[in-house]
Coordinates of C-alpha atoms and ligand atoms in Angstrom, one line a residue:
X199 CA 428.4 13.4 -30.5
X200 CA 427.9 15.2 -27.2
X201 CA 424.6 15.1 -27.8
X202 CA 424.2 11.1 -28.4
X203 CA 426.4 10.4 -25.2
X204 CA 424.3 13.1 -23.0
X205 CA 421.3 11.0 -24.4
X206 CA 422.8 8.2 -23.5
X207 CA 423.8 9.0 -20.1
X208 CA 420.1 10.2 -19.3
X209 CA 418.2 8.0 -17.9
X210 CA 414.6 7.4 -20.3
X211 CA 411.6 8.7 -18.9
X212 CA 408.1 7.5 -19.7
X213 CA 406.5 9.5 -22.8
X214 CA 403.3 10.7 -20.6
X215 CA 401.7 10.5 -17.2
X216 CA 399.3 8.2 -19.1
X217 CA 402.1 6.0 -20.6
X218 CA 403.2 5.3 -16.9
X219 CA 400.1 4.7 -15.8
X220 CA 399.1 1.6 -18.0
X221 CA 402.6 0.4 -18.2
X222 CA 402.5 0.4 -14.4
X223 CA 398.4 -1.1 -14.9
X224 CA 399.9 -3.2 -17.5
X225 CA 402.2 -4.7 -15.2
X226 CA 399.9 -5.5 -12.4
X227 CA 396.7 -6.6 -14.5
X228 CA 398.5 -10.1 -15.6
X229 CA 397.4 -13.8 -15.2
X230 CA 397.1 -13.0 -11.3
X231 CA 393.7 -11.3 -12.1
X232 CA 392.1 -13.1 -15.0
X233 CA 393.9 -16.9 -13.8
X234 CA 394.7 -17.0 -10.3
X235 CA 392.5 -14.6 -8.8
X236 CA 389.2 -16.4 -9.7
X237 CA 390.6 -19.6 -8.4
X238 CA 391.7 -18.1 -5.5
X239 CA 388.7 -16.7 -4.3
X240 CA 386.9 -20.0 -5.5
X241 CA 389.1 -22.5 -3.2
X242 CA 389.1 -19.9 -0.3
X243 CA 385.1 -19.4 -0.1
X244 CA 384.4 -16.5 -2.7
X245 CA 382.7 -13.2 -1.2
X246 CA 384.5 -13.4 2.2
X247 CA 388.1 -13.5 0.1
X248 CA 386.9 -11.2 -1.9
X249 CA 386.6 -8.5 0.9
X250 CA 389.7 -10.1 2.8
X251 CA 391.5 -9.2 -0.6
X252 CA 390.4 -5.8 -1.3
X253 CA 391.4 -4.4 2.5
X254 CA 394.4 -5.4 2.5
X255 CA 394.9 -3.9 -1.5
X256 CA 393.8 -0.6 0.1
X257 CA 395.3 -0.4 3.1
X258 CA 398.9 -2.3 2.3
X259 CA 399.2 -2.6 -0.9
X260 CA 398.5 1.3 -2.1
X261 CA 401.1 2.1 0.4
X262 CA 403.6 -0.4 -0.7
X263 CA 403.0 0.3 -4.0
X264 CA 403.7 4.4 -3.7
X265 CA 406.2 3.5 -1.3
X266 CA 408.2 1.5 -4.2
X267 CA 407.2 4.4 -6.8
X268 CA 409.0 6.8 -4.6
X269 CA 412.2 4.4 -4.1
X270 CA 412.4 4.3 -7.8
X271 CA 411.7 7.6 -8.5
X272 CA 414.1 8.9 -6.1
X273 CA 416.8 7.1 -6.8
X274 CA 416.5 7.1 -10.7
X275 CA 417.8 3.2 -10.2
X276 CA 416.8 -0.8 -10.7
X277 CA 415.6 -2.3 -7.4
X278 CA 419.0 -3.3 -5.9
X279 CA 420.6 -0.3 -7.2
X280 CA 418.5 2.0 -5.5
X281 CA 418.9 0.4 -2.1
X282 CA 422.5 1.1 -2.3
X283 CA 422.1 4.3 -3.6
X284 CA 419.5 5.5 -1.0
X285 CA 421.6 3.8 1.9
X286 CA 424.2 0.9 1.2
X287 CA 424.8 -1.4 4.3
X288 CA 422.6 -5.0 4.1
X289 CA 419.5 -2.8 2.6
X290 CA 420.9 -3.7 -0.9
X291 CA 419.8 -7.5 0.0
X292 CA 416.0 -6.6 -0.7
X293 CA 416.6 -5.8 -4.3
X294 CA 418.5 -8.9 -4.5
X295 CA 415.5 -11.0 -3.3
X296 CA 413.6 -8.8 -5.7
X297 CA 415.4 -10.0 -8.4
X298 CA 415.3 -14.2 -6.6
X299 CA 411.7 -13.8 -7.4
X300 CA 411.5 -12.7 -10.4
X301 CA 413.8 -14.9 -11.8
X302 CA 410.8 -17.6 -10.0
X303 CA 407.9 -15.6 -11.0
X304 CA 408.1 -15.3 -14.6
X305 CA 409.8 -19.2 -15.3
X306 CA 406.6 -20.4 -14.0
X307 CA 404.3 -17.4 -15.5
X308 CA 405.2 -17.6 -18.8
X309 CA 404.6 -21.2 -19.0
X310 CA 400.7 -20.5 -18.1
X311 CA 401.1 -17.8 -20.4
X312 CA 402.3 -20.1 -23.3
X313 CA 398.9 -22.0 -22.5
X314 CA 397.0 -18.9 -23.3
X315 CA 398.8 -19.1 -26.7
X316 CA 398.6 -22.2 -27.6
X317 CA 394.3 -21.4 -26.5
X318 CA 394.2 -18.8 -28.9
X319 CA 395.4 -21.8 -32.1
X320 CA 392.8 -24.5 -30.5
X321 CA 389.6 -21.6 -30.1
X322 CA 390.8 -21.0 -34.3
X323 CA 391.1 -24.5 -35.2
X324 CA 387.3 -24.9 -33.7
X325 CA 389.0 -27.3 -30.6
X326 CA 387.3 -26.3 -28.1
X327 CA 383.4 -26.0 -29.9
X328 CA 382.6 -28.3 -27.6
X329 CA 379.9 -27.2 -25.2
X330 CA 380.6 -30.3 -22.4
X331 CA 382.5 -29.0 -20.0
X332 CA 383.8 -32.3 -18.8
X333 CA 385.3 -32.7 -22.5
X334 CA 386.8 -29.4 -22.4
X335 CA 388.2 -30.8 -18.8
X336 CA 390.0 -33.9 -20.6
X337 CA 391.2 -31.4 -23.3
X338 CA 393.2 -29.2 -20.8
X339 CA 394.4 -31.9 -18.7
X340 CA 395.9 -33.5 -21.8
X341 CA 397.5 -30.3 -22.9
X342 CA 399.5 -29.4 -19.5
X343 CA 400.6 -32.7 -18.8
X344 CA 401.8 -33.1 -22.6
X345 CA 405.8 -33.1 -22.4
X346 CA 406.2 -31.0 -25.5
X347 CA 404.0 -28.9 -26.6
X348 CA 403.2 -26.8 -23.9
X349 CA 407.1 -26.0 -23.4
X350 CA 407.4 -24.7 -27.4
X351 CA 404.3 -22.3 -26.2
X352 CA 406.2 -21.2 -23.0
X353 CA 409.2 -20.6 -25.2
X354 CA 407.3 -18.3 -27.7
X355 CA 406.2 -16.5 -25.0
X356 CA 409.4 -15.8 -23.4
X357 CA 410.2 -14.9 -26.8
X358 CA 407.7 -12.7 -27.2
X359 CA 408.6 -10.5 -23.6
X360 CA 412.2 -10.9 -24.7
X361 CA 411.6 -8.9 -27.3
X362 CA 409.2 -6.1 -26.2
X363 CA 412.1 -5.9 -23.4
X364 CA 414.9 -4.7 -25.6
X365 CA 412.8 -2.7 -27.8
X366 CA 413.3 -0.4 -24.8
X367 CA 410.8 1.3 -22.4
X368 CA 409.0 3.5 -24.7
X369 CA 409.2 2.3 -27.9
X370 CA 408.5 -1.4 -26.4
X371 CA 406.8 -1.4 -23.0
X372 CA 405.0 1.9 -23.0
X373 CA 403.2 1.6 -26.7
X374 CA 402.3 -1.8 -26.2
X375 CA 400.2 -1.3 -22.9
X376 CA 398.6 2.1 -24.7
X377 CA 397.0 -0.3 -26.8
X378 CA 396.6 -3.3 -25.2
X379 CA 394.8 -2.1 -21.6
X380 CA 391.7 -0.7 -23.0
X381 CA 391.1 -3.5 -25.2
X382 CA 391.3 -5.7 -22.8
X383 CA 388.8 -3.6 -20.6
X384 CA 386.3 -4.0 -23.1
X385 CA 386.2 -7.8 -24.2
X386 CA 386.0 -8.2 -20.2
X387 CA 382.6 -6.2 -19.8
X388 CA 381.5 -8.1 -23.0
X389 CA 382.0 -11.4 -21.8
X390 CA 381.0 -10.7 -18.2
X391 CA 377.5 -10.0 -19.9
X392 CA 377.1 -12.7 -21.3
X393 CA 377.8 -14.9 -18.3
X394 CA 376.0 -13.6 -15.6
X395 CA 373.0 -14.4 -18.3
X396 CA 373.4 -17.8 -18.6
X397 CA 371.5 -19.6 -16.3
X398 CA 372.4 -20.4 -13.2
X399 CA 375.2 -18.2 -13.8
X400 CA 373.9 -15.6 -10.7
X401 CA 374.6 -18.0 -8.5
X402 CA 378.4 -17.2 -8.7
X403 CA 377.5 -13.6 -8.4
X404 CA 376.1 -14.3 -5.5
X405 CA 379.2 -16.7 -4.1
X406 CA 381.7 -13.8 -5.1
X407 CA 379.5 -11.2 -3.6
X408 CA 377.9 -12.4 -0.5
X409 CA 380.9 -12.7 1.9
X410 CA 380.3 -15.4 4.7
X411 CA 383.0 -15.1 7.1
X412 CA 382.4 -18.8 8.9
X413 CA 384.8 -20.2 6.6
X414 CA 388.0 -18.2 7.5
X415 CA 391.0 -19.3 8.8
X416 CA 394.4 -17.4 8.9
X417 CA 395.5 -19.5 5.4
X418 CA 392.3 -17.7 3.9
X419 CA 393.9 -14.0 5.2
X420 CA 397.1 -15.2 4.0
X421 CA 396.7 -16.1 0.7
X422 CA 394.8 -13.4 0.5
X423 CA 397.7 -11.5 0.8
X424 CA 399.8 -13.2 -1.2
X425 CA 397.2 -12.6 -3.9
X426 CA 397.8 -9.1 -3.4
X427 CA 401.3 -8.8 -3.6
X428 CA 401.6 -11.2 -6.6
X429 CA 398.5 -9.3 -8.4
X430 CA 399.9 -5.3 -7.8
X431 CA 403.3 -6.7 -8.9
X432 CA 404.9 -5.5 -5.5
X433 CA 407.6 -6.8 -3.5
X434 CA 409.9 -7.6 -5.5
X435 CA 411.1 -4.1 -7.0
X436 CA 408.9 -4.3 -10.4
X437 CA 407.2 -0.9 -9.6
X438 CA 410.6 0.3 -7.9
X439 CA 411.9 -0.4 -11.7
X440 CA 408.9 1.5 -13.6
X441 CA 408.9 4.5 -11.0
X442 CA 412.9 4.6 -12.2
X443 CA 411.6 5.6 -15.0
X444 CA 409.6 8.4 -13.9
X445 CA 410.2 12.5 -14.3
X446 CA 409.8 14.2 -11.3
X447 CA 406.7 16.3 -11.9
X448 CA 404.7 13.6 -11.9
X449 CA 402.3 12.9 -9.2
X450 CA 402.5 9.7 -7.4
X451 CA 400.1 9.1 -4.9
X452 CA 397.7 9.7 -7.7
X453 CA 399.2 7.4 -9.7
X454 CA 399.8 4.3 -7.3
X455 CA 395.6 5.5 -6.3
X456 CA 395.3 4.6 -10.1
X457 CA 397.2 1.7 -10.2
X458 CA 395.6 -0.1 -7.3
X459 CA 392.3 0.6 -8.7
X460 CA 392.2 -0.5 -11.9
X461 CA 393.9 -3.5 -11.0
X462 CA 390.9 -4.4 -8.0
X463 CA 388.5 -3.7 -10.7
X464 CA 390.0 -6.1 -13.3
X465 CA 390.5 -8.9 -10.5
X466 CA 386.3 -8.4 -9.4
X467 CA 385.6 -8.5 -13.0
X468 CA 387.3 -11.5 -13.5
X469 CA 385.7 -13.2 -11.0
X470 CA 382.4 -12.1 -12.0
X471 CA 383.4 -13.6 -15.8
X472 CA 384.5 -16.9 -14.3
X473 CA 382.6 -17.8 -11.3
X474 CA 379.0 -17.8 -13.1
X475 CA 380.1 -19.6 -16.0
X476 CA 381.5 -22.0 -13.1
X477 CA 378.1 -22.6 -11.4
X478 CA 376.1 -21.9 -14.1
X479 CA 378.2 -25.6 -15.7
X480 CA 378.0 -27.1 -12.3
X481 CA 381.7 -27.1 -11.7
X482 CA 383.8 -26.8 -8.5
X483 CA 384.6 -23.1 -7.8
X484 CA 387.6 -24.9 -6.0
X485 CA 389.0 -26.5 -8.8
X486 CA 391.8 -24.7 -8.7
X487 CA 394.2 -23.5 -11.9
X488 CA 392.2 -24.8 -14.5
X489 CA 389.7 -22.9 -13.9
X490 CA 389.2 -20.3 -16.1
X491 CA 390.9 -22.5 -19.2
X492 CA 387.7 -25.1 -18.3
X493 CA 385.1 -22.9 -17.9
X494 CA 385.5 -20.4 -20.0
X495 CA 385.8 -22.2 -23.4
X496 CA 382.2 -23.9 -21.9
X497 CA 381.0 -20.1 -22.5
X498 CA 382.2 -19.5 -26.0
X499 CA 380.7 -22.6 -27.1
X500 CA 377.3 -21.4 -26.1
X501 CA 377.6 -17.9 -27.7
X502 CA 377.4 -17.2 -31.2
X503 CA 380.6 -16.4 -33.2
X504 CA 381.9 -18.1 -29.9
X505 CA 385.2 -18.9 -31.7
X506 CA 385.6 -15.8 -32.2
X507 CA 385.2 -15.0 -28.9
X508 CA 387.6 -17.1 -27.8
X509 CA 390.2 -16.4 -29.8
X510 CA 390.1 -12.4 -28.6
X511 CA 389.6 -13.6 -25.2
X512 CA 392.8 -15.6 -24.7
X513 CA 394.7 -13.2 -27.2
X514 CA 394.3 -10.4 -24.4
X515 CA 394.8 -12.7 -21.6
X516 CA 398.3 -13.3 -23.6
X517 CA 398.2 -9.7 -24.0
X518 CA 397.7 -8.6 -20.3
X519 CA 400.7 -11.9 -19.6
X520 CA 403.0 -10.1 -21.7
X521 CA 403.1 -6.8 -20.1
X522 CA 402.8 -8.2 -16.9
X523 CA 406.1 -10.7 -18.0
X524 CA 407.9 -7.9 -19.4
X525 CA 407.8 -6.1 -15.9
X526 CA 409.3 -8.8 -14.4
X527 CA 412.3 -9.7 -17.0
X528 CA 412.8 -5.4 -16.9
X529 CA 413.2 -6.0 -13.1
X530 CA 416.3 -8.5 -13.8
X531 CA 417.7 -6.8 -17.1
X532 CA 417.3 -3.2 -15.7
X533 CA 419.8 -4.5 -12.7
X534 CA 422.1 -6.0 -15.6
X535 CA 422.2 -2.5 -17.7
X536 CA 422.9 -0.3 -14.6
X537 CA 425.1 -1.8 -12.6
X538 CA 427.0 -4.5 -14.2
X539 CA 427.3 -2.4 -17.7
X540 CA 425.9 -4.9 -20.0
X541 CA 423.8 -3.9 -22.7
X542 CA 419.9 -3.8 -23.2
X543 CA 419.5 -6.3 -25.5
X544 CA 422.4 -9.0 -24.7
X545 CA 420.9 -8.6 -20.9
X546 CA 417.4 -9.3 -22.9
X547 CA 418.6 -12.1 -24.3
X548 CA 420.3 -14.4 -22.3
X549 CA 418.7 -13.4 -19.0
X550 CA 414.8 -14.6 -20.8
X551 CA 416.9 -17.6 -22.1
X552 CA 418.2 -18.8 -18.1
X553 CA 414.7 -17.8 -17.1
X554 CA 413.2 -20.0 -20.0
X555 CA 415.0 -22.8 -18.5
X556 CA 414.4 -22.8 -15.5
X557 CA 410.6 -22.8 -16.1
X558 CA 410.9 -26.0 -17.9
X559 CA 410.6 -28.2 -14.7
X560 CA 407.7 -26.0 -14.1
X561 CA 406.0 -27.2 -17.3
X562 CA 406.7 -31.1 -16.8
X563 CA 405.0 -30.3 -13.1
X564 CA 402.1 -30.3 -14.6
X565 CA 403.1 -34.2 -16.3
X566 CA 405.9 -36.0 -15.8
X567 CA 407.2 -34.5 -12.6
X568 CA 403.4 -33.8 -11.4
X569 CA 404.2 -36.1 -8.5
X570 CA 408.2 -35.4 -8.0
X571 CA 408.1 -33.4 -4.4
X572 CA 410.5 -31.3 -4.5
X573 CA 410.2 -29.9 -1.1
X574 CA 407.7 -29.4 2.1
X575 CA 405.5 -32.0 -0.6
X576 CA 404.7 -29.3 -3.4
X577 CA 406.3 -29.9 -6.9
X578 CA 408.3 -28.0 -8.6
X579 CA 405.7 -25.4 -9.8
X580 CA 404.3 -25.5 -6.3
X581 CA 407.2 -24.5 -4.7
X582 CA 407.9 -21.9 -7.4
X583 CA 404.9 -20.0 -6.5
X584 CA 405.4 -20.3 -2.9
X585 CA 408.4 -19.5 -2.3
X586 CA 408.1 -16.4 -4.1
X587 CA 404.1 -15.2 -3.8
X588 CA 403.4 -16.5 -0.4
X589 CA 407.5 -15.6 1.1
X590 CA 409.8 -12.9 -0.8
X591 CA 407.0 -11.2 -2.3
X592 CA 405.3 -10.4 1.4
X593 CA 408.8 -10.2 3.1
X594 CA 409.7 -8.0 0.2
X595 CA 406.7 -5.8 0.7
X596 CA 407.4 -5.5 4.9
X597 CA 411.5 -4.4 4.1
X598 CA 410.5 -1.9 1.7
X599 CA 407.6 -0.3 4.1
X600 CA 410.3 -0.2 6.7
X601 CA 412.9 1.0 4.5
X602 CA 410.4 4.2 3.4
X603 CA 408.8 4.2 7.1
X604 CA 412.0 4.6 8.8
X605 CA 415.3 4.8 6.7
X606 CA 414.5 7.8 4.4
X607 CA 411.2 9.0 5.7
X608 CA 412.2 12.5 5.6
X609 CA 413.3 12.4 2.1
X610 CA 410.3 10.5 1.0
X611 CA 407.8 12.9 2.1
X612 CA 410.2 15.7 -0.1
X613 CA 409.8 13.7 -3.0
X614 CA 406.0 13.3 -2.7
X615 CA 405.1 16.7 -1.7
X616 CA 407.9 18.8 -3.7
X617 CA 406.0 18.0 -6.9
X618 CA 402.7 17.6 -5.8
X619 CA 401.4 19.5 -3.0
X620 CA 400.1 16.2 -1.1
X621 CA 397.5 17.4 1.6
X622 CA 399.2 16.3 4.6
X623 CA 396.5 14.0 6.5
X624 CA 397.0 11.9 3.5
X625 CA 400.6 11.4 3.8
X626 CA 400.0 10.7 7.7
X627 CA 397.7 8.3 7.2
X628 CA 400.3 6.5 4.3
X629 CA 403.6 7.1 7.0
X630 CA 401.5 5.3 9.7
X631 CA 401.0 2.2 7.3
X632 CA 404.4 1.8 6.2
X633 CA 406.2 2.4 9.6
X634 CA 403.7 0.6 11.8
X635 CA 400.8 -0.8 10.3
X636 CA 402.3 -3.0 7.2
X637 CA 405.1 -4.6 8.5
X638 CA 403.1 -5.6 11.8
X639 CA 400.3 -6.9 9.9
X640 CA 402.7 -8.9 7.0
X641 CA 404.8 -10.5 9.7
X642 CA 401.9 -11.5 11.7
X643 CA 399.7 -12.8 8.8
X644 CA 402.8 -14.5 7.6
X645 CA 403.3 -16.1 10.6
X646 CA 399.9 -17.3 11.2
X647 CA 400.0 -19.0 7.4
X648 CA 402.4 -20.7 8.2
X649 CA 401.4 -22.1 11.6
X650 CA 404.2 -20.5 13.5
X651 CA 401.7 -19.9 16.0
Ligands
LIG295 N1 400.9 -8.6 -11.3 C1 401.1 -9.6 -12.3 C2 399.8 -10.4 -12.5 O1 398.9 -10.2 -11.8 C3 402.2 -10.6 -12.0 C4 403.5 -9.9 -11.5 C5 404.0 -10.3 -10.3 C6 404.1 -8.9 -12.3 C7 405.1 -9.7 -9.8 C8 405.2 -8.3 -11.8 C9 405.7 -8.7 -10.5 O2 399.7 -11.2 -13.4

């Protein structure tokens, strides 16, 4: 019996080094790579986005992202409670955001996620062998603005992360990413193939990879950051949460190196699968979300065994949604277990169920409530992803660099180097990003967005 309750008072650790790592991958390669980012860089001008993007991933989001690994890892806690354990006073109020936009995040990203499902039954059923684009247009349209159906997909899904969630960190989040990351690698570099070589198709290579800078305003650099926080899951204490989980001999800056990497890769590779296929049909690359559910399907219908195709394809994009999703509710339910004593799988459980709810406005914003402004003239789901990718994510991201930078620097650089024997221009050059360099460039970027000045 001593044993069971000295089990149960440790905290679990991740099986391997390798488990972390794609659980950590798992949670940042998601819809914001394969969905969003392709859109992104299509409304915002392609190439010049694309470079936008990728300095500020390696300059403030690597940082950010070891700096939350090491909050986590130090404090053994969820995102709020390792504020207070680390200091107390307001600091505490960051993990609390954290949790605000999670709660917004995944209502509104499991019901895109549910459209991935319900993607898989129609590329089965042979709905979407139809090589007109414009048809496959009509067919998406009409399945986001239905009132039903698209909320009993959005509810699968939830229960679908629900359940990975209580199964527990390794037997539930860990060995599903082991499996699920590398396939997903693979169908990508398969289907990237075959649409650079349609024709026509270079010409999105080209848009993605020829940068031409005339176009940018500060929105551009803004949502670019956005883009980065939603798409490395920081901000909002989801790698905080997964670095809780962490034994100490494992190296971080290696690991966040990994992280970041693998998640810049999967975001350029989906743009190189979506924006050919978008030229190559003579589409708008700034046709914004439905994008990649348009074009895409346009693709498959020209391969052979393109069902097939299709099917796998939005099984892993459902796949790389769920881990992602599962980070998120394990943001909120990890909060629930430690410090409010409530058990794994009742927090599970009713937590996805509010959250389930609440992205049920987000669904009918895509129908019924399409035109229903809600606030500053975006909809519901507008202002969903707003509030929290283009404001708590980023403000998120500039408290926690402070919070490492200044509040326990000293400690920090223990926890790093103890374990790994960091050479020391490297954790200069990191200490200078999160003290200065982050939250000077967030709050100014931020500012600029939004036309403060
Ligand atoms: N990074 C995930 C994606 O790109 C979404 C996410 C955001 C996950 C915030 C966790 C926290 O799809």
């Amino acid at each position: 019996q001593y044993e069971v309750c000295k089990r149960m008072m440790k905290r679990e650790h991740w099986g391997s080094r390798l488990g972390f790592i794609l659980a950590a991958a798992g949670s940042a390669v998601g819809l914001g790579n394969i969905w969003k980012f392709p859109y992104m860089a299509g409304e915002n001008g392609g190439g010049a986005f694309l470079v936008i993007y990728l300095v500020l991933v390696f300059t403030i989001g690597i940082s950010v992202m070891l700096a939350e690994f090491v909050i986590g890892r130090m404090s053994e806690k969820n995102a709020i409670g390792a504020f207070a354990k680390l200091k107390g006073g307001l600091w505490p109020i960051v993990g609390l955001f954290g949790v605000a936009a999670a709660f917004m995040i995944l209502s509104f990203y499991s019901v895109v996620a549910g459209w991935t499902l319900s993607y898989m039954i129609k590329a089965v059923t042979g709905a979407l062998s139809i090589e007109d684009p414009a048809a496959l247009g009509d067919i998406f349209g009409s399945f986001i603005s239905d009132t039903t159906s698209p909320l009993i997909f959005h509810a699968i899904f939830m229960a679908l992360t629900i359940f990975v969630v209580l199964s527990g960190v390794g037997a539930g989040i860990e060995r599903a990413s082991k499996i699920l990351m590398p396939a997903l690698f693979a169908l990508l570099i398969v289907l990237i193939v075959r649409s650079v070589t349609l024709p026509g198709g270079m010409e999105g290579v080209a848009f993605l990879l020829s940068p031409d800078f005339s176009k940018v305003t500060w929105a551009t650099v803004s949502d670019a950051l956005s883009q980065a926080f939603f798409s490395l899951s920081l901000g909002m204490g989801a790698m905080i949460t997964y670095g809780s989980y962490l034994a100490k001999k494992e190296n971080l800056p290696g690991s966040a190196g990994w992280v970041t990497l693998l998640d810049s890769a999967v975001a350029v590779l989906a743009g190189l699968l979506v924006l050919p296929a978008v030229f190559a049909f003579g589409f708008d690359p700034s046709a914004g979300p439905g994008l990649t559910f348009i074009t895409l399907p346009a693709v498959f219908a020209q391969m052979l065994f393109g069902s097939f195709f299709a099917f796998l394809f939005f099984l892993l994009l459902a796949i790389a949604a769920l881990t992602s999703a599962v980070s998120i509710l394990e943001v909120v339910v990890a909060y629930f277990v430690d410090d409010r004593g409530i058990n794994r799988k009742t927090a599970a459980v009713v937590l996805g169920f509010v959250i389930f709810l609440l992205g049920i406005p987000s669904s009918l914003s895509m129908g019924v409530m399409a035109d229903v402004e809600i606030l500053w003239g975006k909809n519901f789901f507008d202002l969903m992803d707003f509030v929290s990718s283009s404001l708590l994510l980023p403000i998120g991201g500039l408290l926690i660099s402070l919070f490492v930078g200044w509040i326990v620097w000293g400690k920090a650089q223990e926890e790093i180097a103890a374990h790994n024997g960091i050479v020391p221009v490297w954790i200069g050059a990191w200490g200078l990003i999160v003290k200065f360099v982050a939250p000077l460039a967030i709050a100014f970027i931020l500012l600029k967005g939004l036309g403060v000045f």
